[in-house]
Amino acid sequence: MDDDTSAVAGRDGVSVHRGFPNSADDRSRDRLALDLNRLLIRHPSSTYLFQIGGHRWTDHGIYDGDIAVIDRGAEPRDSDLAVIWQNDTFSLCSRHLLPHDEQAWGVVVSVIHRYR
Amino acid sequence: MKPVFGLIDCNNFFVSCERLFRPDLEGKPVVVLSSNDGCAVARSNEAKALGIPMGAPAYKYRQLFKQQRVVQFSANFELYGDISSRIVRLLTSVTPRTEVYSIDESFLDLSQLEIADYQQWGSWLRERLAREVGIPVAIGVAASKILAKLAAARAKHSGDDNVLDLVHISEEDRAGHLLNTPVHDIWGVGWRLAPRLRAEGVYNALELSRMSPQLVQQLMGVHGRRMVAELNGTACHPLEMFGKVRQTIMHGRQFGEDTNQFYVIEAAIARLAGRAAAKLRKEGLLARGAALRLSTNRHYPGYQRIGRHFLFETPTADAGTITSRLISRLADGFNPNLYYHRADVMLYDLASQHPLQPDFFNHLSLAELAASQARLEAFDDINGRFGAGTIRFAAEDLSKAWQPKRNFCSPHYTTDWQELPQLT
């Protein structure tokens, strides 16, 4: 049984099929073709996930329990939300408020909020 | 091509992993304990300075730990393994010719990279690893693996830079580094060989490198001769990409009829790339590069070949990605006036999907590893479909009492959704 619409017989006796082969192997059959990892994570080596604790950032649409995707490798911008280590905890901070000599731990590239 | 090796060696790796999520521990004495919290398997420089030796039994040092406020951790191998694989991923993106020697050391074959200044290159890579992954490393560059290892060890004491290039260096300086390396610190000289060498009056790497070949042969056989050659800058130990992974996968075929039709060629490429990618996955490999060749019939006049190749940003085994990139590369500049006879797709710069860490697993045979890998995949698959814990090891239901003591274990920050670091 074949999924092709037009097959051209090759000289080696094997047919050439039009259309893409089905790339879904066993491990991906339960997943979407659109990979959320790819959407959210540009640099896997330098990306770490954190969980938001508390309500300090509710005004910015960041809620208790949200997952923050933090990239240490992203080129910093002034508009970034940065992660800093302060008073023995990790906290969020607008990057433009950071003193220039202070290095952020990483910057927020996405925040994942789940409703249910 | 002259061999050049780089050794990337993570400084006090387990401690560095703990400090990544506890920046307050920077500059403080830290030890990581293993085996039921029985002995120290990693120490920060500050802990080393307190005289805590490698493998120090915890019970003997409890007093000192308390007095000096040494921070203790139980080994969190889930965390260390994850951080290690991030480092390997980054290194593999620099060059796929990477040998993962242990959880905290990798050799890179630099001979095929165009690097003008190894010192500068080392600083660049070191800075990237520190900033992106968050782990400090020392880097040694030299003409052989034993020298690269020696260079990395020396680099740790070379002030702020932590990079040592033994390739572009004066003979005098090179000799100085060898002179300052005691024999027992040379890679390949174990605790049994060192006293025998010292008995012959050989105390450091420089003296070993100048030993007479007869005496070396007599004392240490072929192993020793190679070691001396390596110390003198002749590479005897090649880069070992674990399990001798294959370097290329190639699939090609002739068209039924010579064709200038893009869609026929497209279809052929999709099929070839699909088959090549399936083979990749079967062998647990990822490709960093893909190439495509189209040729007209070589037996006819005006024989022509066109080639396209490119590198992926991240190594892949995804047939869809490989196919679409190949086809879009072919689309620009496609010449519809030629009738093509044959297409070949090649995947190259292959890297292992799961770089093995031999030191970490050296009690397992390769066959066992492969079997366990297959088992785990089936396991993942079933649990992925029916919910975590659908299948689990029977022992999990028995008792937790058998678990080793890990009283000071840090959270599994990067491997467990329930233990992510908190952010306020």
PDB file of N, CA, C and O in Angstrom, chain B residues 50-100:
ATOM      1  N   LEU B  50      41.093  24.446  51.770  1.00  0.00           N
ATOM      2  CA  LEU B  50      40.969  24.061  53.185  1.00  0.00           C
ATOM      3  C   LEU B  50      41.622  22.704  53.445  1.00  0.00           C
ATOM      4  O   LEU B  50      41.605  22.215  54.568  1.00  0.00           O
ATOM      5  N   GLY B  51      42.153  22.093  52.409  1.00  0.00           N
ATOM      6  CA  GLY B  51      42.836  20.823  52.576  1.00  0.00           C
ATOM      7  C   GLY B  51      41.916  19.617  52.522  1.00  0.00           C
ATOM      8  O   GLY B  51      42.256  18.539  52.995  1.00  0.00           O
ATOM      9  N   ILE B  52      40.718  19.790  51.946  1.00  0.00           N
ATOM     10  CA  ILE B  52      39.809  18.651  51.804  1.00  0.00           C
ATOM     11  C   ILE B  52      40.205  17.883  50.547  1.00  0.00           C
ATOM     12  O   ILE B  52      40.121  18.421  49.444  1.00  0.00           O
ATOM     13  N   PRO B  53      40.681  16.636  50.701  1.00  0.00           N
ATOM     14  CA  PRO B  53      41.159  15.916  49.511  1.00  0.00           C
ATOM     15  C   PRO B  53      40.011  15.283  48.724  1.00  0.00           C
ATOM     16  O   PRO B  53      38.891  15.144  49.231  1.00  0.00           O
ATOM     17  N   MET B  54      40.306  14.919  47.474  1.00  0.00           N
ATOM     18  CA  MET B  54      39.351  14.180  46.653  1.00  0.00           C
ATOM     19  C   MET B  54      39.020  12.877  47.372  1.00  0.00           C
ATOM     20  O   MET B  54      39.910  12.210  47.900  1.00  0.00           O
ATOM     21  N   GLY B  55      37.738  12.527  47.403  1.00  0.00           N
ATOM     22  CA  GLY B  55      37.329  11.281  48.037  1.00  0.00           C
ATOM     23  C   GLY B  55      37.326  11.351  49.554  1.00  0.00           C
ATOM     24  O   GLY B  55      37.179  10.326  50.229  1.00  0.00           O
ATOM     25  N   ALA B  56      37.473  12.549  50.101  1.00  0.00           N
ATOM     26  CA  ALA B  56      37.512  12.686  51.559  1.00  0.00           C
ATOM     27  C   ALA B  56      36.269  12.074  52.193  1.00  0.00           C
ATOM     28  O   ALA B  56      35.156  12.401  51.818  1.00  0.00           O
ATOM     29  N   PRO B  57      36.451  11.160  53.165  1.00  0.00           N
ATOM     30  CA  PRO B  57      35.283  10.577  53.832  1.00  0.00           C
ATOM     31  C   PRO B  57      34.582  11.641  54.669  1.00  0.00           C
ATOM     32  O   PRO B  57      35.230  12.332  55.467  1.00  0.00           O
ATOM     33  N   ALA B  58      33.283  11.795  54.462  1.00  0.00           N
ATOM     34  CA  ALA B  58      32.549  12.903  55.075  1.00  0.00           C
ATOM     35  C   ALA B  58      32.629  12.859  56.598  1.00  0.00           C
ATOM     36  O   ALA B  58      32.781  13.881  57.249  1.00  0.00           O
ATOM     37  N   TYR B  59      32.556  11.654  57.163  1.00  0.00           N
ATOM     38  CA  TYR B  59      32.509  11.576  58.631  1.00  0.00           C
ATOM     39  C   TYR B  59      33.786  12.140  59.262  1.00  0.00           C
ATOM     40  O   TYR B  59      33.759  12.713  60.334  1.00  0.00           O
ATOM     41  N   LYS B  60      34.912  11.976  58.543  1.00  0.00           N
ATOM     42  CA  LYS B  60      36.189  12.465  59.056  1.00  0.00           C
ATOM     43  C   LYS B  60      36.265  13.981  59.038  1.00  0.00           C
ATOM     44  O   LYS B  60      37.009  14.584  59.795  1.00  0.00           O
ATOM     45  N   TYR B  61      35.530  14.588  58.123  1.00  0.00           N
ATOM     46  CA  TYR B  61      35.659  16.028  57.913  1.00  0.00           C
ATOM     47  C   TYR B  61      34.473  16.823  58.442  1.00  0.00           C
ATOM     48  O   TYR B  61      34.393  18.020  58.263  1.00  0.00           O
ATOM     49  N   ARG B  62      33.540  16.109  59.092  1.00  0.00           N
ATOM     50  CA  ARG B  62      32.318  16.774  59.540  1.00  0.00           C
ATOM     51  C   ARG B  62      32.628  18.028  60.372  1.00  0.00           C
ATOM     52  O   ARG B  62      32.046  19.083  60.169  1.00  0.00           O
ATOM     53  N   GLN B  63      33.612  17.859  61.244  1.00  0.00           N
ATOM     54  CA  GLN B  63      34.008  18.961  62.114  1.00  0.00           C
ATOM     55  C   GLN B  63      34.486  20.170  61.306  1.00  0.00           C
ATOM     56  O   GLN B  63      34.030  21.288  61.502  1.00  0.00           O
ATOM     57  N   LEU B  64      35.376  19.879  60.354  1.00  0.00           N
ATOM     58  CA  LEU B  64      35.929  20.940  59.509  1.00  0.00           C
ATOM     59  C   LEU B  64      34.820  21.598  58.684  1.00  0.00           C
ATOM     60  O   LEU B  64      34.754  22.824  58.565  1.00  0.00           O
ATOM     61  N   PHE B  65      33.930  20.768  58.127  1.00  0.00           N
ATOM     62  CA  PHE B  65      32.816  21.296  57.335  1.00  0.00           C
ATOM     63  C   PHE B  65      32.030  22.312  58.156  1.00  0.00           C
ATOM     64  O   PHE B  65      31.661  23.380  57.682  1.00  0.00           O
ATOM     65  N   LYS B  66      31.816  21.944  59.407  1.00  0.00           N
ATOM     66  CA  LYS B  66      31.009  22.788  60.274  1.00  0.00           C
ATOM     67  C   LYS B  66      31.743  24.089  60.616  1.00  0.00           C
ATOM     68  O   LYS B  66      31.202  25.187  60.461  1.00  0.00           O
ATOM     69  N   GLN B  67      32.992  23.916  61.036  1.00  0.00           N
ATOM     70  CA  GLN B  67      33.803  25.081  61.417  1.00  0.00           C
ATOM     71  C   GLN B  67      33.948  26.073  60.275  1.00  0.00           C
ATOM     72  O   GLN B  67      33.829  27.281  60.465  1.00  0.00           O
ATOM     73  N   GLN B  68      34.239  25.559  59.108  1.00  0.00           N
ATOM     74  CA  GLN B  68      34.557  26.430  57.976  1.00  0.00           C
ATOM     75  C   GLN B  68      33.326  26.750  57.128  1.00  0.00           C
ATOM     76  O   GLN B  68      33.443  27.358  56.074  1.00  0.00           O
ATOM     77  N   ARG B  69      32.162  26.332  57.600  1.00  0.00           N
ATOM     78  CA  ARG B  69      30.918  26.548  56.862  1.00  0.00           C
ATOM     79  C   ARG B  69      31.016  26.067  55.419  1.00  0.00           C
ATOM     80  O   ARG B  69      30.704  26.799  54.474  1.00  0.00           O
ATOM     81  N   VAL B  70      31.490  24.834  55.285  1.00  0.00           N
ATOM     82  CA  VAL B  70      31.558  24.229  53.963  1.00  0.00           C
ATOM     83  C   VAL B  70      30.136  23.796  53.583  1.00  0.00           C
ATOM     84  O   VAL B  70      29.461  23.135  54.370  1.00  0.00           O
ATOM     85  N   VAL B  71      29.673  24.211  52.428  1.00  0.00           N
ATOM     86  CA  VAL B  71      28.330  23.850  51.991  1.00  0.00           C
ATOM     87  C   VAL B  71      28.383  22.475  51.320  1.00  0.00           C
ATOM     88  O   VAL B  71      29.197  22.242  50.428  1.00  0.00           O
ATOM     89  N   GLN B  72      27.521  21.551  51.802  1.00  0.00           N
ATOM     90  CA  GLN B  72      27.536  20.190  51.274  1.00  0.00           C
ATOM     91  C   GLN B  72      26.336  19.944  50.373  1.00  0.00           C
ATOM     92  O   GLN B  72      25.236  20.380  50.681  1.00  0.00           O
ATOM     93  N   PHE B  73      26.583  19.212  49.304  1.00  0.00           N
ATOM     94  CA  PHE B  73      25.495  18.742  48.449  1.00  0.00           C
ATOM     95  C   PHE B  73      25.621  17.243  48.256  1.00  0.00           C
ATOM     96  O   PHE B  73      26.732  16.725  48.163  1.00  0.00           O
ATOM     97  N   SER B  74      24.476  16.555  48.185  1.00  0.00           N
ATOM     98  CA  SER B  74      24.507  15.172  47.702  1.00  0.00           C
ATOM     99  C   SER B  74      24.543  15.250  46.188  1.00  0.00           C
ATOM    100  O   SER B  74      23.934  16.143  45.601  1.00  0.00           O
ATOM    101  N   ALA B  75      25.246  14.304  45.559  1.00  0.00           N
ATOM    102  CA  ALA B  75      25.388  14.354  44.100  1.00  0.00           C
ATOM    103  C   ALA B  75      24.020  14.332  43.421  1.00  0.00           C
ATOM    104  O   ALA B  75      23.193  13.469  43.700  1.00  0.00           O
ATOM    105  N   ASN B  76      23.788  15.298  42.559  1.00  0.00           N
ATOM    106  CA  ASN B  76      22.527  15.424  41.825  1.00  0.00           C
ATOM    107  C   ASN B  76      22.827  15.082  40.365  1.00  0.00           C
ATOM    108  O   ASN B  76      22.971  15.977  39.526  1.00  0.00           O
ATOM    109  N   PHE B  77      22.934  13.775  40.096  1.00  0.00           N
ATOM    110  CA  PHE B  77      23.413  13.367  38.772  1.00  0.00           C
ATOM    111  C   PHE B  77      22.452  13.720  37.652  1.00  0.00           C
ATOM    112  O   PHE B  77      22.851  13.885  36.515  1.00  0.00           O
ATOM    113  N   GLU B  78      21.154  13.854  37.994  1.00  0.00           N
ATOM    114  CA  GLU B  78      20.198  14.283  36.968  1.00  0.00           C
ATOM    115  C   GLU B  78      20.584  15.669  36.462  1.00  0.00           C
ATOM    116  O   GLU B  78      20.611  15.919  35.255  1.00  0.00           O
ATOM    117  N   LEU B  79      20.898  16.553  37.393  1.00  0.00           N
ATOM    118  CA  LEU B  79      21.301  17.917  37.022  1.00  0.00           C
ATOM    119  C   LEU B  79      22.623  17.906  36.249  1.00  0.00           C
ATOM    120  O   LEU B  79      22.727  18.510  35.182  1.00  0.00           O
ATOM    121  N   TYR B  80      23.624  17.177  36.771  1.00  0.00           N
ATOM    122  CA  TYR B  80      24.945  17.213  36.137  1.00  0.00           C
ATOM    123  C   TYR B  80      24.881  16.635  34.719  1.00  0.00           C
ATOM    124  O   TYR B  80      25.529  17.139  33.807  1.00  0.00           O
ATOM    125  N   GLY B  81      24.087  15.571  34.563  1.00  0.00           N
ATOM    126  CA  GLY B  81      23.959  14.963  33.238  1.00  0.00           C
ATOM    127  C   GLY B  81      23.317  15.925  32.251  1.00  0.00           C
ATOM    128  O   GLY B  81      23.751  16.038  31.108  1.00  0.00           O
ATOM    129  N   ASP B  82      22.298  16.647  32.702  1.00  0.00           N
ATOM    130  CA  ASP B  82      21.620  17.597  31.823  1.00  0.00           C
ATOM    131  C   ASP B  82      22.551  18.742  31.420  1.00  0.00           C
ATOM    132  O   ASP B  82      22.617  19.118  30.257  1.00  0.00           O
ATOM    133  N   ILE B  83      23.287  19.273  32.381  1.00  0.00           N
ATOM    134  CA  ILE B  83      24.193  20.388  32.074  1.00  0.00           C
ATOM    135  C   ILE B  83      25.295  19.896  31.135  1.00  0.00           C
ATOM    136  O   ILE B  83      25.678  20.577  30.181  1.00  0.00           O
ATOM    137  N   SER B  84      25.775  18.675  31.395  1.00  0.00           N
ATOM    138  CA  SER B  84      26.814  18.113  30.542  1.00  0.00           C
ATOM    139  C   SER B  84      26.330  18.007  29.095  1.00  0.00           C
ATOM    140  O   SER B  84      27.058  18.340  28.157  1.00  0.00           O
ATOM    141  N   SER B  85      25.088  17.583  28.906  1.00  0.00           N
ATOM    142  CA  SER B  85      24.605  17.415  27.534  1.00  0.00           C
ATOM    143  C   SER B  85      24.418  18.775  26.860  1.00  0.00           C
ATOM    144  O   SER B  85      24.549  18.893  25.647  1.00  0.00           O
ATOM    145  N   ARG B  86      24.153  19.823  27.636  1.00  0.00           N
ATOM    146  CA  ARG B  86      24.093  21.167  27.053  1.00  0.00           C
ATOM    147  C   ARG B  86      25.466  21.594  26.542  1.00  0.00           C
ATOM    148  O   ARG B  86      25.597  22.180  25.466  1.00  0.00           O
ATOM    149  N   ILE B  87      26.489  21.290  27.342  1.00  0.00           N
ATOM    150  CA  ILE B  87      27.847  21.650  26.934  1.00  0.00           C
ATOM    151  C   ILE B  87      28.228  20.899  25.661  1.00  0.00           C
ATOM    152  O   ILE B  87      28.740  21.475  24.715  1.00  0.00           O
ATOM    153  N   VAL B  88      27.922  19.593  25.648  1.00  0.00           N
ATOM    154  CA  VAL B  88      28.260  18.792  24.477  1.00  0.00           C
ATOM    155  C   VAL B  88      27.515  19.298  23.242  1.00  0.00           C
ATOM    156  O   VAL B  88      28.070  19.381  22.149  1.00  0.00           O
ATOM    157  N   ARG B  89      26.283  19.700  23.425  1.00  0.00           N
ATOM    158  CA  ARG B  89      25.506  20.220  22.305  1.00  0.00           C
ATOM    159  C   ARG B  89      26.156  21.478  21.725  1.00  0.00           C
ATOM    160  O   ARG B  89      26.282  21.634  20.518  1.00  0.00           O
ATOM    161  N   LEU B  90      26.591  22.345  22.627  1.00  0.00           N
ATOM    162  CA  LEU B  90      27.241  23.571  22.155  1.00  0.00           C
ATOM    163  C   LEU B  90      28.566  23.248  21.452  1.00  0.00           C
ATOM    164  O   LEU B  90      28.857  23.765  20.377  1.00  0.00           O
ATOM    165  N   LEU B  91      29.340  22.330  22.050  1.00  0.00           N
ATOM    166  CA  LEU B  91      30.629  21.967  21.445  1.00  0.00           C
ATOM    167  C   LEU B  91      30.414  21.337  20.075  1.00  0.00           C
ATOM    168  O   LEU B  91      31.146  21.611  19.129  1.00  0.00           O
ATOM    169  N   THR B  92      29.383  20.486  19.978  1.00  0.00           N
ATOM    170  CA  THR B  92      29.120  19.807  18.710  1.00  0.00           C
ATOM    171  C   THR B  92      28.707  20.809  17.637  1.00  0.00           C
ATOM    172  O   THR B  92      28.917  20.577  16.457  1.00  0.00           O
ATOM    173  N   SER B  93      28.128  21.942  18.063  1.00  0.00           N
ATOM    174  CA  SER B  93      27.780  22.953  17.070  1.00  0.00           C
ATOM    175  C   SER B  93      29.028  23.701  16.598  1.00  0.00           C
ATOM    176  O   SER B  93      29.053  24.266  15.516  1.00  0.00           O
ATOM    177  N   VAL B  94      30.071  23.692  17.415  1.00  0.00           N
ATOM    178  CA  VAL B  94      31.343  24.296  16.991  1.00  0.00           C
ATOM    179  C   VAL B  94      32.034  23.359  16.009  1.00  0.00           C
ATOM    180  O   VAL B  94      32.485  23.768  14.955  1.00  0.00           O
ATOM    181  N   THR B  95      32.137  22.086  16.376  1.00  0.00           N
ATOM    182  CA  THR B  95      32.606  21.071  15.433  1.00  0.00           C
ATOM    183  C   THR B  95      32.002  19.726  15.823  1.00  0.00           C
ATOM    184  O   THR B  95      32.039  19.348  17.001  1.00  0.00           O
ATOM    185  N   PRO B  96      31.452  19.004  14.835  1.00  0.00           N
ATOM    186  CA  PRO B  96      30.916  17.681  15.162  1.00  0.00           C
ATOM    187  C   PRO B  96      32.035  16.699  15.502  1.00  0.00           C
ATOM    188  O   PRO B  96      31.761  15.634  16.038  1.00  0.00           O
ATOM    189  N   ARG B  97      33.273  17.071  15.206  1.00  0.00           N
ATOM    190  CA  ARG B  97      34.367  16.175  15.559  1.00  0.00           C
ATOM    191  C   ARG B  97      34.707  16.365  17.038  1.00  0.00           C
ATOM    192  O   ARG B  97      35.716  16.956  17.403  1.00  0.00           O
ATOM    193  N   THR B  98      33.786  15.882  17.864  1.00  0.00           N
ATOM    194  CA  THR B  98      33.876  16.044  19.304  1.00  0.00           C
ATOM    195  C   THR B  98      33.879  14.670  19.955  1.00  0.00           C
ATOM    196  O   THR B  98      33.065  13.829  19.608  1.00  0.00           O
ATOM    197  N   GLU B  99      34.801  14.443  20.839  1.00  0.00           N
ATOM    198  CA  GLU B  99      34.820  13.187  21.594  1.00  0.00           C
ATOM    199  C   GLU B  99      34.449  13.503  23.036  1.00  0.00           C
ATOM    200  O   GLU B  99      35.162  14.226  23.727  1.00  0.00           O
ATOM    201  N   VAL B 100      33.305  12.964  23.459  1.00  0.00           N
ATOM    202  CA  VAL B 100      32.886  13.179  24.842  1.00  0.00           C
ATOM    203  C   VAL B 100      33.640  12.180  25.697  1.00  0.00           C
ATOM    204  O   VAL B 100      33.327  10.997  25.712  1.00  0.00           O
TER     205      VAL B 100
END
